[in-house]
mmCIF file of C-alpha atoms in Angstrom:
data_model
loop_
_atom_site.group_PDB
_atom_site.id
_atom_site.type_symbol
_atom_site.label_atom_id
_atom_site.label_comp_id
_atom_site.label_asym_id
_atom_site.label_seq_id
_atom_site.Cartn_x
_atom_site.Cartn_y
_atom_site.Cartn_z
ATOM 1 C CA SER A 163 0.000 0.000 0.000
ATOM 2 C CA GLN A 164 1.159 3.515 -0.666
ATOM 3 C CA GLN A 165 2.738 5.503 2.109
ATOM 4 C CA GLY A 166 1.280 8.834 1.051
ATOM 5 C CA GLU A 167 -2.172 9.931 0.084
ATOM 6 C CA GLU A 168 -2.645 13.268 -1.568
ATOM 7 C CA ASP A 169 -5.557 15.614 -1.590
ATOM 8 C CA PRO A 170 -7.081 16.840 -3.775
ATOM 9 C CA GLN A 171 -6.610 14.357 -6.598
ATOM 10 C CA ALA A 172 -7.070 17.153 -9.114
ATOM 11 C CA LEU A 173 -7.023 20.932 -8.897
ATOM 12 C CA SER A 174 -7.823 23.552 -11.533
ATOM 13 C CA ILE A 175 -6.985 27.206 -11.003
ATOM 14 C CA GLN A 176 -6.336 30.396 -12.952
ATOM 15 C CA GLU A 177 -2.882 31.873 -13.439
ATOM 16 C CA GLY A 178 -1.917 34.077 -10.538
ATOM 17 C CA GLU A 179 -3.892 32.100 -7.983
ATOM 18 C CA ASN A 180 -2.307 30.000 -5.266
ATOM 19 C CA ALA A 181 -2.440 26.210 -5.298
ATOM 20 C CA THR A 182 -2.368 24.092 -2.147
ATOM 21 C CA MET A 183 -1.870 20.348 -2.081
ATOM 22 C CA ASN A 184 -1.913 18.134 0.961
ATOM 23 C CA CYS A 185 -0.180 14.867 1.704
ATOM 24 C CA SER A 186 -0.767 12.403 4.513
ATOM 25 C CA TYR A 187 1.517 9.512 5.363
ATOM 26 C CA LYS A 188 1.354 6.519 7.651
ATOM 27 C CA THR A 189 4.623 5.884 9.499
ATOM 28 C CA SER A 190 7.371 7.940 11.074
ATOM 29 C CA ILE A 191 9.719 9.628 8.641
ATOM 30 C CA ASN A 192 13.183 11.160 8.429
ATOM 31 C CA ASN A 193 12.163 13.572 5.711
ATOM 32 C CA LEU A 194 9.458 14.263 3.174
ATOM 33 C CA GLN A 195 10.042 15.352 -0.394
ATOM 34 C CA TRP A 196 7.894 16.847 -3.109
ATOM 35 C CA TYR A 197 8.370 16.040 -6.782
ATOM 36 C CA ARG A 198 6.740 17.341 -9.959
ATOM 37 C CA GLN A 199 5.982 15.278 -13.032
ATOM 38 C CA ASN A 200 5.040 16.720 -16.373
ATOM 39 C CA SER A 201 2.766 14.481 -18.418
ATOM 40 C CA GLY A 202 4.382 11.086 -19.023
ATOM 41 C CA ARG A 203 7.851 12.309 -18.133
ATOM 42 C CA GLY A 204 10.282 11.805 -15.278
ATOM 43 C CA LEU A 205 9.972 13.388 -11.873
ATOM 44 C CA VAL A 206 11.756 16.550 -10.841
ATOM 45 C CA HIS A 207 12.722 17.136 -7.235
ATOM 46 C CA LEU A 208 11.197 20.313 -5.824
ATOM 47 C CA ILE A 209 11.930 20.496 -2.123
ATOM 48 C CA LEU A 210 12.834 18.364 0.907
ATOM 49 C CA ILE A 211 11.746 19.028 4.470
ATOM 50 C CA ARG A 212 13.250 17.158 7.400
ATOM 51 C CA SER A 213 11.253 15.735 10.268
ATOM 52 C CA ASN A 214 12.562 18.389 12.673
ATOM 53 C CA GLU A 215 11.497 21.243 10.387
ATOM 54 C CA ARG A 216 8.018 22.753 10.321
ATOM 55 C CA GLU A 217 8.197 24.981 7.255
ATOM 56 C CA LYS A 218 10.472 25.502 4.290
ATOM 57 C CA HIS A 219 10.489 27.903 1.363
ATOM 58 C CA SER A 220 11.981 27.708 -2.105
ATOM 59 C CA GLY A 221 11.066 30.449 -4.544
ATOM 60 C CA ARG A 222 7.285 30.319 -5.008
ATOM 61 C CA LEU A 223 7.055 27.056 -3.066
ATOM 62 C CA ARG A 224 6.203 26.758 0.601
ATOM 63 C CA VAL A 225 6.115 23.392 2.329
ATOM 64 C CA THR A 226 4.849 22.677 5.823
ATOM 65 C CA LEU A 227 5.200 19.500 7.841
ATOM 66 C CA ASP A 228 3.171 18.405 10.849
ATOM 67 C CA THR A 229 4.644 15.170 12.158
ATOM 68 C CA SER A 230 1.998 14.890 14.889
ATOM 69 C CA LYS A 231 -0.684 14.697 12.206
ATOM 70 C CA LYS A 232 1.555 12.893 9.729
ATOM 71 C CA SER A 233 0.759 15.452 7.069
ATOM 72 C CA SER A 234 2.442 17.950 4.784
ATOM 73 C CA SER A 235 1.238 20.653 2.464
ATOM 74 C CA LEU A 236 2.731 22.229 -0.639
ATOM 75 C CA LEU A 237 1.731 25.770 -1.525
ATOM 76 C CA ILE A 238 2.559 27.211 -4.944
ATOM 77 C CA THR A 239 2.029 30.955 -4.963
ATOM 78 C CA ALA A 240 1.225 33.093 -8.015
ATOM 79 C CA SER A 241 0.812 30.020 -10.197
ATOM 80 C CA ARG A 242 1.734 29.985 -13.888
ATOM 81 C CA ALA A 243 0.556 27.867 -16.791
ATOM 82 C CA ALA A 244 3.981 26.175 -16.697
ATOM 83 C CA ASP A 245 3.140 24.835 -13.218
ATOM 84 C CA THR A 246 0.612 22.481 -14.845
ATOM 85 C CA ALA A 247 1.815 19.024 -13.798
ATOM 86 C CA SER A 248 1.275 16.247 -11.274
ATOM 87 C CA TYR A 249 2.766 16.738 -7.838
ATOM 88 C CA PHE A 250 3.828 13.891 -5.576
ATOM 89 C CA CYS A 251 4.955 13.721 -1.992
ATOM 90 C CA ALA A 252 7.469 11.036 -1.104
ATOM 91 C CA THR A 253 8.762 9.581 2.142
ATOM 92 C CA ASP A 254 11.620 7.193 2.748
ATOM 93 C CA PRO A 255 10.872 4.456 5.260
ATOM 94 C CA ALA A 256 13.644 1.873 5.196
ATOM 95 C CA ARG A 257 15.387 3.640 2.320
ATOM 96 C CA LYS A 258 12.615 2.813 -0.160
ATOM 97 C CA LEU A 259 11.200 6.032 -1.486
ATOM 98 C CA ILE A 260 7.423 5.739 -1.264
ATOM 99 C CA PHE A 261 5.314 8.112 -3.317
ATOM 100 C CA GLY A 262 1.843 9.402 -2.721
ATOM 101 C CA THR A 263 -0.995 9.159 -5.190
ATOM 102 C CA GLY A 264 -0.341 12.617 -6.606
ATOM 103 C CA THR A 265 -2.308 15.788 -7.277
ATOM 104 C CA ARG A 266 -2.934 16.804 -10.882
ATOM 105 C CA LEU A 267 -2.698 20.578 -11.112
ATOM 106 C CA GLN A 268 -4.083 22.432 -14.119
ATOM 107 C CA VAL A 269 -3.319 26.142 -14.357
ATOM 108 C CA PHE A 270 -5.342 28.018 -16.965
ATOM 109 C CA PRO A 271 -3.903 31.149 -18.609
ATOM 110 C CA LYS B 223 26.237 17.564 -17.269
ATOM 111 C CA ALA B 224 23.906 15.116 -19.014
ATOM 112 C CA GLY B 225 20.882 13.921 -17.085
ATOM 113 C CA VAL B 226 19.698 10.385 -16.483
ATOM 114 C CA THR B 227 19.266 8.629 -19.820
ATOM 115 C CA GLN B 228 16.803 5.805 -20.302
ATOM 116 C CA THR B 229 16.500 3.715 -23.434
ATOM 117 C CA PRO B 230 14.382 2.900 -25.243
ATOM 118 C CA ARG B 231 11.754 5.590 -24.765
ATOM 119 C CA TYR B 232 8.906 3.392 -25.972
ATOM 120 C CA LEU B 233 8.611 -0.363 -26.222
ATOM 121 C CA ILE B 234 5.849 -2.680 -27.357
ATOM 122 C CA LYS B 235 5.990 -6.346 -26.447
ATOM 123 C CA THR B 236 3.596 -9.269 -26.357
ATOM 124 C CA ARG B 237 2.662 -11.453 -23.425
ATOM 125 C CA GLY B 238 5.253 -14.067 -22.560
ATOM 126 C CA GLN B 239 8.179 -12.156 -24.023
ATOM 127 C CA GLN B 240 10.964 -10.658 -21.985
ATOM 128 C CA VAL B 241 12.309 -7.128 -22.055
ATOM 129 C CA THR B 242 15.455 -5.310 -20.977
ATOM 130 C CA LEU B 243 15.464 -1.619 -20.133
ATOM 131 C CA SER B 244 18.601 0.457 -19.813
ATOM 132 C CA CYS B 245 19.523 3.389 -17.594
ATOM 133 C CA SER B 246 22.646 5.567 -17.639
ATOM 134 C CA PRO B 247 22.905 7.673 -14.482
ATOM 135 C CA ILE B 248 24.285 11.162 -14.225
ATOM 136 C CA SER B 249 28.070 11.102 -14.418
ATOM 137 C CA GLY B 250 29.464 10.519 -10.930
ATOM 138 C CA HIS B 251 26.229 9.094 -9.564
ATOM 139 C CA ARG B 252 26.698 5.580 -8.294
ATOM 140 C CA SER B 253 23.273 4.772 -6.884
ATOM 141 C CA VAL B 254 20.486 3.778 -9.266
ATOM 142 C CA SER B 255 16.864 3.046 -8.399
ATOM 143 C CA TRP B 256 14.000 1.803 -10.523
ATOM 144 C CA TYR B 257 10.305 2.607 -10.190
ATOM 145 C CA GLN B 258 7.186 1.393 -11.938
ATOM 146 C CA GLN B 259 4.367 3.850 -12.553
ATOM 147 C CA THR B 260 0.862 2.742 -13.476
ATOM 148 C CA PRO B 261 -2.467 4.583 -13.321
ATOM 149 C CA GLY B 262 -3.809 2.046 -10.839
ATOM 150 C CA GLN B 263 -0.894 1.521 -8.468
ATOM 151 C CA GLY B 264 0.933 4.805 -8.882
ATOM 152 C CA LEU B 265 4.686 4.938 -8.364
ATOM 153 C CA GLN B 266 6.154 1.803 -6.836
ATOM 154 C CA PHE B 267 9.736 1.085 -5.861
ATOM 155 C CA LEU B 268 11.329 -1.824 -7.694
ATOM 156 C CA PHE B 269 14.961 -1.957 -6.553
ATOM 157 C CA GLU B 270 18.077 0.035 -5.792
ATOM 158 C CA TYR B 271 21.666 -0.675 -6.818
ATOM 159 C CA PHE B 272 24.955 0.702 -5.592
ATOM 160 C CA SER B 273 28.432 -0.529 -6.484
ATOM 161 C CA GLU B 274 26.952 -3.339 -8.568
ATOM 162 C CA THR B 275 25.038 -4.674 -5.546
ATOM 163 C CA GLN B 276 21.311 -4.677 -5.005
ATOM 164 C CA ARG B 277 20.745 -2.815 -1.751
ATOM 165 C CA ASN B 278 16.993 -2.783 -1.584
ATOM 166 C CA LYS B 279 14.071 -4.467 -3.280
ATOM 167 C CA GLY B 280 10.367 -3.704 -3.521
ATOM 168 C CA ASN B 281 7.455 -6.119 -3.503
ATOM 169 C CA PHE B 282 7.612 -7.378 -7.056
ATOM 170 C CA PRO B 283 7.734 -10.973 -8.300
ATOM 171 C CA GLY B 284 10.991 -12.597 -9.299
ATOM 172 C CA ARG B 285 10.206 -11.935 -12.962
ATOM 173 C CA PHE B 286 11.550 -8.460 -12.291
ATOM 174 C CA SER B 287 15.308 -8.350 -11.973
ATOM 175 C CA GLY B 288 18.087 -5.885 -12.428
ATOM 176 C CA ARG B 289 21.786 -5.387 -12.388
ATOM 177 C CA GLN B 290 24.343 -2.640 -12.272
ATOM 178 C CA PHE B 291 27.622 -2.512 -14.126
ATOM 179 C CA SER B 292 30.988 -1.204 -12.975
ATOM 180 C CA ASN B 293 30.350 2.093 -14.799
ATOM 181 C CA SER B 294 27.116 2.489 -12.731
ATOM 182 C CA ARG B 295 24.870 1.920 -15.735
ATOM 183 C CA SER B 296 21.930 -0.269 -14.857
ATOM 184 C CA GLU B 297 19.540 -2.564 -16.624
ATOM 185 C CA MET B 298 16.277 -4.070 -15.528
ATOM 186 C CA ASN B 299 14.754 -7.160 -17.015
ATOM 187 C CA VAL B 300 11.194 -8.399 -16.958
ATOM 188 C CA SER B 301 10.637 -11.983 -18.055
ATOM 189 C CA THR B 302 7.403 -13.676 -19.089
ATOM 190 C CA LEU B 303 5.620 -10.383 -19.604
ATOM 191 C CA GLU B 304 2.037 -9.980 -18.455
ATOM 192 C CA LEU B 305 -0.533 -7.397 -19.548
ATOM 193 C CA GLY B 306 -0.274 -5.818 -16.097
ATOM 194 C CA ASP B 307 3.387 -5.052 -16.648
ATOM 195 C CA SER B 308 2.393 -2.250 -19.006
ATOM 196 C CA ALA B 309 3.733 0.836 -17.285
ATOM 197 C CA LEU B 310 6.147 3.714 -17.319
ATOM 198 C CA TYR B 311 9.442 2.475 -15.883
ATOM 199 C CA LEU B 312 11.486 5.219 -14.304
ATOM 200 C CA CYS B 313 15.117 5.154 -13.358
ATOM 201 C CA ALA B 314 16.585 7.547 -10.822
ATOM 202 C CA SER B 315 20.144 8.205 -9.742
ATOM 203 C CA SER B 316 21.947 9.862 -6.871
ATOM 204 C CA PRO B 317 25.608 10.195 -5.939
ATOM 205 C CA ARG B 318 25.260 7.795 -2.996
ATOM 206 C CA PRO B 319 22.470 5.688 -1.504
ATOM 207 C CA GLN B 320 22.198 7.992 1.491
ATOM 208 C CA ASP B 321 21.546 11.017 -0.708
ATOM 209 C CA GLU B 322 17.860 11.761 -0.410
ATOM 210 C CA LYS B 323 17.315 13.764 -3.589
ATOM 211 C CA LEU B 324 16.804 11.638 -6.678
ATOM 212 C CA PHE B 325 17.330 12.632 -10.293
ATOM 213 C CA PHE B 326 14.915 10.896 -12.646
ATOM 214 C CA GLY B 327 15.123 9.955 -16.284
ATOM 215 C CA SER B 328 12.210 10.434 -18.669
ATOM 216 C CA GLY B 329 11.284 6.781 -18.418
ATOM 217 C CA THR B 330 10.565 3.878 -20.729
ATOM 218 C CA GLN B 331 6.912 3.413 -21.640
ATOM 219 C CA LEU B 332 6.320 -0.326 -21.938
ATOM 220 C CA SER B 333 3.146 -1.625 -23.543
ATOM 221 C CA VAL B 334 2.389 -5.338 -23.324
ATOM 222 C CA LEU B 335 -0.153 -6.599 -25.862
#
């Protein structure tokens, strides 16, 4: 079974709006990562947050982590059409990277 | 620096055949992992190699195997193909197994007819 579940499964917004995706996981973690995947292509690493961190920023990305609730969120601010992609959270229990189900983000110009 | 290269990009096979997929990691990266992505099961870990040794394995049948060469290039093999093996197979590399950030190739899209 998958370690992470993401919500929502799909999200459609207009350019300039913010997009928020949530990820829940099941076991304790050392870190949580977010990856982006453009249609049918490989994944691109976006950001990593460690278990002792609560929030991290990278450009227009903001990630939060709540280990007590076993959840994380990814916020993309001022979205662009180029942000259209699927976004996955990933955790690493026992050195096997386990991905969530993904959120499909569609940003309309 | 060139990224992770996977060949071929697309592959069509029939049930019962076997297939070999190739992955060349980023220069200097010695750890290679393989993942299977399907619409139903999502992204699932297959195995990880470092220094020509399999370090970790996911929950896949023995029909799925892999190896890594001394130049860190890796291959995965699937024997006796089944319809359910149709998937995007992704290879990822990192400098060392303990490096958390993975660099992915574009994948091989395998269709089993």
